[in-house]
CSV table of C-alpha atoms in Angstrom, one decimal:
chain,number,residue,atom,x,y,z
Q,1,UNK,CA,184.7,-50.4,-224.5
Q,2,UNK,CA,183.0,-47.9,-222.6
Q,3,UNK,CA,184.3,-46.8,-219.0
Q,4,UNK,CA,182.0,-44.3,-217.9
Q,5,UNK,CA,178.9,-45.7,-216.0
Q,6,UNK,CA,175.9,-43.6,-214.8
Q,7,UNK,CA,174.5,-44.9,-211.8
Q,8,UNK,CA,170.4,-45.4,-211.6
Q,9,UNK,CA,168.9,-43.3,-209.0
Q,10,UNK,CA,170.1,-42.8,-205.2
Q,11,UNK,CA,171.3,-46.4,-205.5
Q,12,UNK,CA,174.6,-48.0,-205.4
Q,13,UNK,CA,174.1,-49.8,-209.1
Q,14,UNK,CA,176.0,-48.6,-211.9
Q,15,UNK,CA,175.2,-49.4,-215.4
Q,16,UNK,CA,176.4,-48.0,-219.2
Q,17,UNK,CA,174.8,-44.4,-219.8
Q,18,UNK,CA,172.9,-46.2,-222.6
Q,19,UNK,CA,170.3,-49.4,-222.6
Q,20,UNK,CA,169.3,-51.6,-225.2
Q,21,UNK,CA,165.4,-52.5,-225.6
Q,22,UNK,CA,163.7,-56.0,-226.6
Q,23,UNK,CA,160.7,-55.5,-227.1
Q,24,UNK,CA,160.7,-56.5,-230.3
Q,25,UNK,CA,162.6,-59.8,-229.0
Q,26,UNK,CA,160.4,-62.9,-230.2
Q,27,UNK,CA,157.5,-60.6,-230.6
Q,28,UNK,CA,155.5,-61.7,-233.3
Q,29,UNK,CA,152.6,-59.6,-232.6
Q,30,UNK,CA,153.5,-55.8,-232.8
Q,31,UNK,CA,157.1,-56.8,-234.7
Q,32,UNK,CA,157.8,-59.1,-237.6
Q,33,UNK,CA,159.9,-61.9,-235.7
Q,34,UNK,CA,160.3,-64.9,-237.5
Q,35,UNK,CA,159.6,-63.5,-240.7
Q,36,UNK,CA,161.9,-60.0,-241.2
Q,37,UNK,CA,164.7,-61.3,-238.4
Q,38,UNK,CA,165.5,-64.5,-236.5
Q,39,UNK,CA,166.9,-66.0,-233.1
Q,40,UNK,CA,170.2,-66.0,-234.9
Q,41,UNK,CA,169.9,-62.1,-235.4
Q,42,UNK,CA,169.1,-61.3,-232.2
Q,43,UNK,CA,172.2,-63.4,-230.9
Q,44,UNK,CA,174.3,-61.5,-232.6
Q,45,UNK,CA,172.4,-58.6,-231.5
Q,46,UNK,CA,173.0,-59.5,-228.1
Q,47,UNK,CA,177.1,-60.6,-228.5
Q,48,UNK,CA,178.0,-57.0,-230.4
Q,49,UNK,CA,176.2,-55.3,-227.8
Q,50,UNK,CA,178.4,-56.5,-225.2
Q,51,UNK,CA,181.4,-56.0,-227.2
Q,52,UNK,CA,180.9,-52.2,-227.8
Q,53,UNK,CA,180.1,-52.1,-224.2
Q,54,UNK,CA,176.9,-52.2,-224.2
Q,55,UNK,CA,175.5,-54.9,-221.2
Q,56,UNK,CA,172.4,-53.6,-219.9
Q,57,UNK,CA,169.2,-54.8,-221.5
Q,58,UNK,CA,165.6,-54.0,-221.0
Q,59,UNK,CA,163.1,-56.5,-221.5
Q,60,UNK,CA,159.8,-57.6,-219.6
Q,61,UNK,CA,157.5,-60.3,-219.1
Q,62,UNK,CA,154.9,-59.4,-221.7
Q,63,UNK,CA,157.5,-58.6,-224.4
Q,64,UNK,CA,157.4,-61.9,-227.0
Q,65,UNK,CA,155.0,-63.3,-223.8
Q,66,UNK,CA,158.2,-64.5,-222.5
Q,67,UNK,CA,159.9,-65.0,-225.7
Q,68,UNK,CA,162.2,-62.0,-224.8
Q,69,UNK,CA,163.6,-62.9,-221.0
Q,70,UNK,CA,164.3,-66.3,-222.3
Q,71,UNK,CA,166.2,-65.5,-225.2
Q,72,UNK,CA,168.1,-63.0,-223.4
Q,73,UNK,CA,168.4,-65.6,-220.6
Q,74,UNK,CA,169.8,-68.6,-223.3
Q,75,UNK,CA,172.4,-65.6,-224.7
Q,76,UNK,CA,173.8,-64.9,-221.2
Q,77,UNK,CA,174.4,-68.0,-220.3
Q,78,UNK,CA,177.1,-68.2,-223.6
Q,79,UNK,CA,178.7,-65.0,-222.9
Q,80,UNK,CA,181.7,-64.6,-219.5
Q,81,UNK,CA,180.7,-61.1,-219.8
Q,82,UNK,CA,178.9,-59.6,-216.9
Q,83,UNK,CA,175.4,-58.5,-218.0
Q,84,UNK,CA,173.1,-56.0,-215.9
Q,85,UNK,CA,169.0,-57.0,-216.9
Q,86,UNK,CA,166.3,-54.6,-216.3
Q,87,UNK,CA,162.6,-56.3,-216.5
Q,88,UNK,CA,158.9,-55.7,-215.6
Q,89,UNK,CA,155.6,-56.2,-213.8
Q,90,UNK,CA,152.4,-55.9,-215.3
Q,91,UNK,CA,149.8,-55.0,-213.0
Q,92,UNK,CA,146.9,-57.4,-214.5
Q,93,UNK,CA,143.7,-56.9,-212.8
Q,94,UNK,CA,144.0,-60.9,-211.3
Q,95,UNK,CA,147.0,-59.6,-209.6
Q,96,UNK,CA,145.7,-58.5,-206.4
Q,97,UNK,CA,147.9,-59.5,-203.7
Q,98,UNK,CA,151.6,-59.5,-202.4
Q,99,UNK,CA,152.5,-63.2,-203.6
Q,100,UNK,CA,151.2,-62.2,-207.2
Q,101,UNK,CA,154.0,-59.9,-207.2
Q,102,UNK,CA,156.6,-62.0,-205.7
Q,103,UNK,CA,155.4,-65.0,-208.0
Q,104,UNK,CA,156.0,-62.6,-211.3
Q,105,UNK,CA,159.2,-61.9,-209.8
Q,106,UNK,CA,160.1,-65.7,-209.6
Q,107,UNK,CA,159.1,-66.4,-213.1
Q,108,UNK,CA,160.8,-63.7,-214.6
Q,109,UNK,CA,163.8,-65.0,-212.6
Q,110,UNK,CA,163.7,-68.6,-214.1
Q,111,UNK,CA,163.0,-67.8,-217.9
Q,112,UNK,CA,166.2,-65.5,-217.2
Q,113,UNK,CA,168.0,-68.5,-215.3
Q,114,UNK,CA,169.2,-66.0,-212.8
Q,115,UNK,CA,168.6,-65.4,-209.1
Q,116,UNK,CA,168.6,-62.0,-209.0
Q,117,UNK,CA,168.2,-59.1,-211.6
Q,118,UNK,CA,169.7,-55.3,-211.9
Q,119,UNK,CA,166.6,-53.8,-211.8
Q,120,UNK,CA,162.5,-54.5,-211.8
Q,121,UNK,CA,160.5,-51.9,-213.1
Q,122,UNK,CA,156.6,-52.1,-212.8
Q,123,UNK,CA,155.1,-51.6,-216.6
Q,124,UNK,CA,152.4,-49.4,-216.0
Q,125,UNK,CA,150.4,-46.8,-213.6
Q,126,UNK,CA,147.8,-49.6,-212.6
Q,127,UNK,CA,146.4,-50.0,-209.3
Q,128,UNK,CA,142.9,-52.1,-209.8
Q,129,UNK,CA,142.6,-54.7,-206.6
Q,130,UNK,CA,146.1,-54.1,-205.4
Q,131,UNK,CA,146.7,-51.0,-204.6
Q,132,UNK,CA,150.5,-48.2,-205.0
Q,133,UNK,CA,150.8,-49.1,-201.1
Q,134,UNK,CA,150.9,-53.0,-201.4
Q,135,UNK,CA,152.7,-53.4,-205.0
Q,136,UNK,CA,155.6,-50.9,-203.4
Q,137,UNK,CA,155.8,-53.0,-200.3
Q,138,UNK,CA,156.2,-56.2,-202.1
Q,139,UNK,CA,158.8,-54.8,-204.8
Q,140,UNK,CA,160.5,-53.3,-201.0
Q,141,UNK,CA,160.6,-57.0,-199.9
Q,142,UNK,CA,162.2,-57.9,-203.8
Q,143,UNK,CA,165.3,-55.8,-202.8
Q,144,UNK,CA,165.5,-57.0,-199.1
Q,145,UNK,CA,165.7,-60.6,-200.0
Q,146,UNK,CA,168.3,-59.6,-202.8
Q,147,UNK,CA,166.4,-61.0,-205.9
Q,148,UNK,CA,166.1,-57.4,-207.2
Q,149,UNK,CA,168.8,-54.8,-206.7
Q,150,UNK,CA,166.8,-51.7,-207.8
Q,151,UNK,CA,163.0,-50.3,-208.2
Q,152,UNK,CA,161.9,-49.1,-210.9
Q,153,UNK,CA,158.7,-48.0,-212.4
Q,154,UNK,CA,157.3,-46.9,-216.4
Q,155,UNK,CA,155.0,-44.8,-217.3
Q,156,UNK,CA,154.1,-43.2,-214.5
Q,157,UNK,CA,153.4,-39.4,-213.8
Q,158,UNK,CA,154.5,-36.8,-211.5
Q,159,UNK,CA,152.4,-37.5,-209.1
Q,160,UNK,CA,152.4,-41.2,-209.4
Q,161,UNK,CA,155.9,-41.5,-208.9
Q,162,UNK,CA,156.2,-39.2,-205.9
Q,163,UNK,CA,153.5,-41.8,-204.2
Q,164,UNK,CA,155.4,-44.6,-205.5
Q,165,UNK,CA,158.5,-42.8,-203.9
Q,166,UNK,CA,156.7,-42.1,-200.5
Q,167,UNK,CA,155.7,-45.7,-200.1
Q,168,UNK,CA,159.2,-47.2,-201.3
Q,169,UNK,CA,161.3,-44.4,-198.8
Q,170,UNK,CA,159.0,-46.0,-195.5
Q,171,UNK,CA,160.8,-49.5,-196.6
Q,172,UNK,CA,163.9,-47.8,-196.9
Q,173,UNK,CA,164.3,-48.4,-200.7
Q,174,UNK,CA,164.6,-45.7,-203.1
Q,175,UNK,CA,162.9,-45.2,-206.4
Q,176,UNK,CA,165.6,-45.7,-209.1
Q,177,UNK,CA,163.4,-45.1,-212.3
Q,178,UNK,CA,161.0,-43.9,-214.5
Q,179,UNK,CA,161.0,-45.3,-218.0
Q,180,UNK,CA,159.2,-42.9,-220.3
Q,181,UNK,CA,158.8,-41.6,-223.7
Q,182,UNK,CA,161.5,-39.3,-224.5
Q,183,UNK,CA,163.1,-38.3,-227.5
Q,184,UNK,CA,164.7,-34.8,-228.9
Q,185,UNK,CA,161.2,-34.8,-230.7
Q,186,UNK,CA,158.8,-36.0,-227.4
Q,187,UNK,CA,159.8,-34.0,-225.3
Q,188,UNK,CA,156.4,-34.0,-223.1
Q,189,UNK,CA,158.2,-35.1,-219.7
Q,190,UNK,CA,159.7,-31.6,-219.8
Q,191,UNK,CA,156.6,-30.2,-219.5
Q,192,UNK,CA,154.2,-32.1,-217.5
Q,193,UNK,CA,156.5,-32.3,-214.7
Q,194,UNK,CA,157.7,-35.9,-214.8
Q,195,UNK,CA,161.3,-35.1,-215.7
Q,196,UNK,CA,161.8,-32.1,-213.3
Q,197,UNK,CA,160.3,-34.1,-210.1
Q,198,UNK,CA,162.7,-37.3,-211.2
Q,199,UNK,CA,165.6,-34.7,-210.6
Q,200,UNK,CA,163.9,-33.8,-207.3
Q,201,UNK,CA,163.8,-37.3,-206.2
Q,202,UNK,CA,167.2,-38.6,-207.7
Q,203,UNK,CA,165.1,-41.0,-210.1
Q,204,UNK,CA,167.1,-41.9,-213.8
Q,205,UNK,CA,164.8,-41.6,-216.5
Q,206,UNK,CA,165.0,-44.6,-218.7
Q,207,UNK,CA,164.0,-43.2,-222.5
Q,208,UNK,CA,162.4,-45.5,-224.5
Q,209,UNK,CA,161.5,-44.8,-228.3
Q,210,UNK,CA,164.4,-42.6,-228.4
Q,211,UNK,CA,164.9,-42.3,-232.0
Q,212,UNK,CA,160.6,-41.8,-231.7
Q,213,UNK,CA,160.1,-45.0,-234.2
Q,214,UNK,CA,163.2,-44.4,-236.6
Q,215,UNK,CA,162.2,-41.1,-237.1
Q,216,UNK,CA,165.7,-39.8,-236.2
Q,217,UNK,CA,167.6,-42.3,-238.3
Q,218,UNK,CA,167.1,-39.8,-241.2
Q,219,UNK,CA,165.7,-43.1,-242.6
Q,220,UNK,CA,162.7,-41.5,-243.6
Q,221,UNK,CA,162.2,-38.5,-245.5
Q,222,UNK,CA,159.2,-36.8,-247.6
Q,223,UNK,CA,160.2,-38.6,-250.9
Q,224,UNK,CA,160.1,-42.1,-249.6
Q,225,UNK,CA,156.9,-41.4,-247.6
Q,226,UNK,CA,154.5,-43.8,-249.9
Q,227,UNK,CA,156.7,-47.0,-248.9
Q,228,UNK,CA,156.0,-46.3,-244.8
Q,229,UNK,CA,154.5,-49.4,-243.6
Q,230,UNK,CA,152.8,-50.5,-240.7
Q,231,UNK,CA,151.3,-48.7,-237.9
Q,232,UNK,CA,153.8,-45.7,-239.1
Q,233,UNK,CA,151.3,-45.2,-241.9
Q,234,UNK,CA,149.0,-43.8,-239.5
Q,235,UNK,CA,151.7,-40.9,-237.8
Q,236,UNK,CA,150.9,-38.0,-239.5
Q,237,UNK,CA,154.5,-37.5,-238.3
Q,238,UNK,CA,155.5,-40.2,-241.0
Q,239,UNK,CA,153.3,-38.5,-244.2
Q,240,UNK,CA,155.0,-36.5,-247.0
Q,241,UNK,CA,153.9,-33.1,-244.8
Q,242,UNK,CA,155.0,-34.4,-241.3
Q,243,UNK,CA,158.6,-35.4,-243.5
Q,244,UNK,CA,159.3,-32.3,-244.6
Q,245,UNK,CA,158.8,-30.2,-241.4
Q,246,UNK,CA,161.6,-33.0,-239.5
Q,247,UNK,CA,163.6,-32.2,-242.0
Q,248,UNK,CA,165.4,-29.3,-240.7
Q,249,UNK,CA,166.1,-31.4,-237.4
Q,250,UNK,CA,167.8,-34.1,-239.3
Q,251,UNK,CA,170.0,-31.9,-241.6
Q,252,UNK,CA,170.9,-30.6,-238.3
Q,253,UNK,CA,171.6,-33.7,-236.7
Q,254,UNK,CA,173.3,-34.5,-240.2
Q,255,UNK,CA,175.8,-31.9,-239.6
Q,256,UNK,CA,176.7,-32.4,-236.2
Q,257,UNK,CA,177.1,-35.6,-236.5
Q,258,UNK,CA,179.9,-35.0,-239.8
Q,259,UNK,CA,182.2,-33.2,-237.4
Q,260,UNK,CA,182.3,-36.3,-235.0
Q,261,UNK,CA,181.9,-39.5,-237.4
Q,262,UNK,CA,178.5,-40.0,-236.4
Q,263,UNK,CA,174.9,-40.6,-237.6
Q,264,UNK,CA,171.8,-38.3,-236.9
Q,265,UNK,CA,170.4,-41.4,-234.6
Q,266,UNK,CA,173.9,-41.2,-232.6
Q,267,UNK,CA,174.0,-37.9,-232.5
Q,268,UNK,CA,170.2,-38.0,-231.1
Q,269,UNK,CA,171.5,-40.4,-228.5
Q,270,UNK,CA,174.1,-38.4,-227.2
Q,271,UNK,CA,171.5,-35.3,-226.9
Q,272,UNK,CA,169.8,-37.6,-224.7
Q,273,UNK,CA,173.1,-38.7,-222.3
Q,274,UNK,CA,174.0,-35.3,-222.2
Q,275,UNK,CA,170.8,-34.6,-220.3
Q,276,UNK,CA,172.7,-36.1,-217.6
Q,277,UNK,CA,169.8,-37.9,-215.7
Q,278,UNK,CA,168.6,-39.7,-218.9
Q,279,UNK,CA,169.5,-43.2,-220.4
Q,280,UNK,CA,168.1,-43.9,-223.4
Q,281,UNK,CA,167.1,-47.2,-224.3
Q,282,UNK,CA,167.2,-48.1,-228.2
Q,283,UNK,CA,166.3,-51.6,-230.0
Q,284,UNK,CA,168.2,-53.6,-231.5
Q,285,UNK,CA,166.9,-56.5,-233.8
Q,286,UNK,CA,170.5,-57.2,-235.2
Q,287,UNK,CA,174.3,-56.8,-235.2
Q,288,UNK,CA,173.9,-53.3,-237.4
Q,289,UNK,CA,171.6,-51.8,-234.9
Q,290,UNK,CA,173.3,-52.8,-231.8
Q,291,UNK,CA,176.8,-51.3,-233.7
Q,292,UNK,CA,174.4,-48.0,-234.3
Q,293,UNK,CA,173.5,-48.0,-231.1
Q,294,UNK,CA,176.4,-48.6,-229.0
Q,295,UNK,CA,178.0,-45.7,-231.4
Q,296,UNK,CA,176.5,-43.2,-229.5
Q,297,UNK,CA,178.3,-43.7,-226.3
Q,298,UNK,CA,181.9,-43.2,-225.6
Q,299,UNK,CA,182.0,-39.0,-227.0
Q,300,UNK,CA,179.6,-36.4,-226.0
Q,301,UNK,CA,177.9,-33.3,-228.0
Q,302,UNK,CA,179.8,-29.7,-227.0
Q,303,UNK,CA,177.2,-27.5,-224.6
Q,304,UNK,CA,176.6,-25.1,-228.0
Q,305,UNK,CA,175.2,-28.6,-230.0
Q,306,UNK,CA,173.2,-29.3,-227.3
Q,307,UNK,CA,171.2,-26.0,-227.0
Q,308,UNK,CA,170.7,-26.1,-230.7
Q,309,UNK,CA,168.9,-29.1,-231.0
Q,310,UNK,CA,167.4,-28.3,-227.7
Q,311,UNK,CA,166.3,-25.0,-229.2
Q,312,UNK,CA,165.5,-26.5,-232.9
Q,313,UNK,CA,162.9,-29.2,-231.7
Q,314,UNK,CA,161.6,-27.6,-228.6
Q,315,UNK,CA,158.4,-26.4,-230.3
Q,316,UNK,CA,158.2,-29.9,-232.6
Q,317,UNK,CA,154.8,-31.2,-232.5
């Protein structure tokens, strides 16, 4: 089990330095559920989770179109283990005033069965008829009425967030989050400013995609390349070219991870943990992934490992 907890923002909750995502929980649409994995998978998903320490989870209303908060919210209710849950607000365009927010907020609630979750993020930079201002305000009023312990938001820029931050500080409620892409191979928020100003404001940056699609499994490589399916088959990143210049990155992360017992995804984990403001948050459609996972917690990469694969994929593209 995992003792050490990193704590999300300037706030007083503490969760596990690592997050597992469901998206793909009950989604039909952009995953394969129902046909390449089942309810019963993603049970047993859930349960080792927990038991390697894992027991905060990121889902959202849209994910499965509510498939994902109710599955999560069946699995909690057969588990004595404390569990920390992380949704989101999607700010449609027929969402235009403070009771649309506090409504989403109640039906995310009930699929859950809970009264009160770790932390709501909102899922995208959207204003339309609402407005930064009113959204903030309502979200301020979540955490005063204690059915959400933290704020959070995704994809939002520098800028966005600092707003977001101004707004939420007049309430009196920090910003805890910004869940981005990051990965040791996207690393764009190091550049456009978004990870730099979430150190400025205290803000945890929640990491999604951050094995960037199983690329950092070491799953893939440049002889396999014709079986890619999906959407992958469109990456350039996933062709016999794009392949062979990861390469180098995964025999590196193939080595490091020989020394500690570890495979190149847990070792690109850790690289993210060791950032020390970042959680990464993984999926997990099954037991195996959830054990993959959960593997990258508990040990940490030495300061030398570190700048190498810092270093080695700084200039990927």
């Amino acid at each position: 089990m995992v003792t050490e907890l990193m704590t999300l923002g300037r706030t007083d909750l503490t969760v596990p330095p690592l997050c597992i995502g469901t998206w793909a929980w009950g989604d039909s649409f952009f995953w394969s559920y129902g046909k390449e994995y089942t309810e019963a998978d993603l049970k047993q998903a859930f349960e080792d989770a927990i038991a390697s320490g894992v027991t905060f989870f990121d889902t959202a209303e849209i994910y499965g179109l509510g498939k994902s908060e109710q599955f999560l919210g069946q699995f909690m209710k057969q588990t004595d283990q404390p569990v920390q849950i992380a949704t989101k607000y999607m700010p449609l365009p027929w969402r235009f005033s403070a009771q649309s927010v506090h409504d989403a907020v109640t039906h995310s609630l009930d699929r859950l069965g809970v009264k009160s979750v770790a932390l709501y993020q909102v899922h995208m930079p959207f204003d339309f008829f609402m407005g930064k201002k009113t959204l903030m305000e309502a979200l301020a009023e979540e955490v005063k009425q204690g059915r959400i312990g933290a704020i959070g938001v995704s994809n939002y820029s520098a800028d966005q967030m600092r707003e977001a931050q101004g707004y939420l500080a007049a309430k009196g409620v920090p910003l805890a989050v910004n869940q981005v892409r990051y990965a040791l191979i996207n690393r764009e928020i190091e550049a456009n400013g978004i990870l730099q100003t979430a150190k400025d404001l205290g803000v945890t940056i929640l990491a999604y995609s951050p094995l960037a699609q199983g690329l950092l499994t070491g799953k893939y490589k440049p002889e396999n390349a014709d079986s890619v399916t999906g959407a992958r088959k469109l990456d350039p990143k996933f062709s016999r070219q794009g392949l062979e210049k990861l390469m180098p990155v995964i025999d590196r992360l193939t080595q490091i991870g020989a020394k500690y017992d570890k495979t190149p995804a847990q070792v690109a984990l850790n690289w993210l943990i060791a950032q020390g403001n970042v959680i990464p948050i993984p999926g997990a459609k099954n037991a195996s992934q959830a054990k993959q996972n959960a593997g990258a917690m508990g040990w940490s990469l030495n300061p030398d490992e570190v700048t190498q694969l810092d270093v080695l994929t700084r200039s990927y593209k």
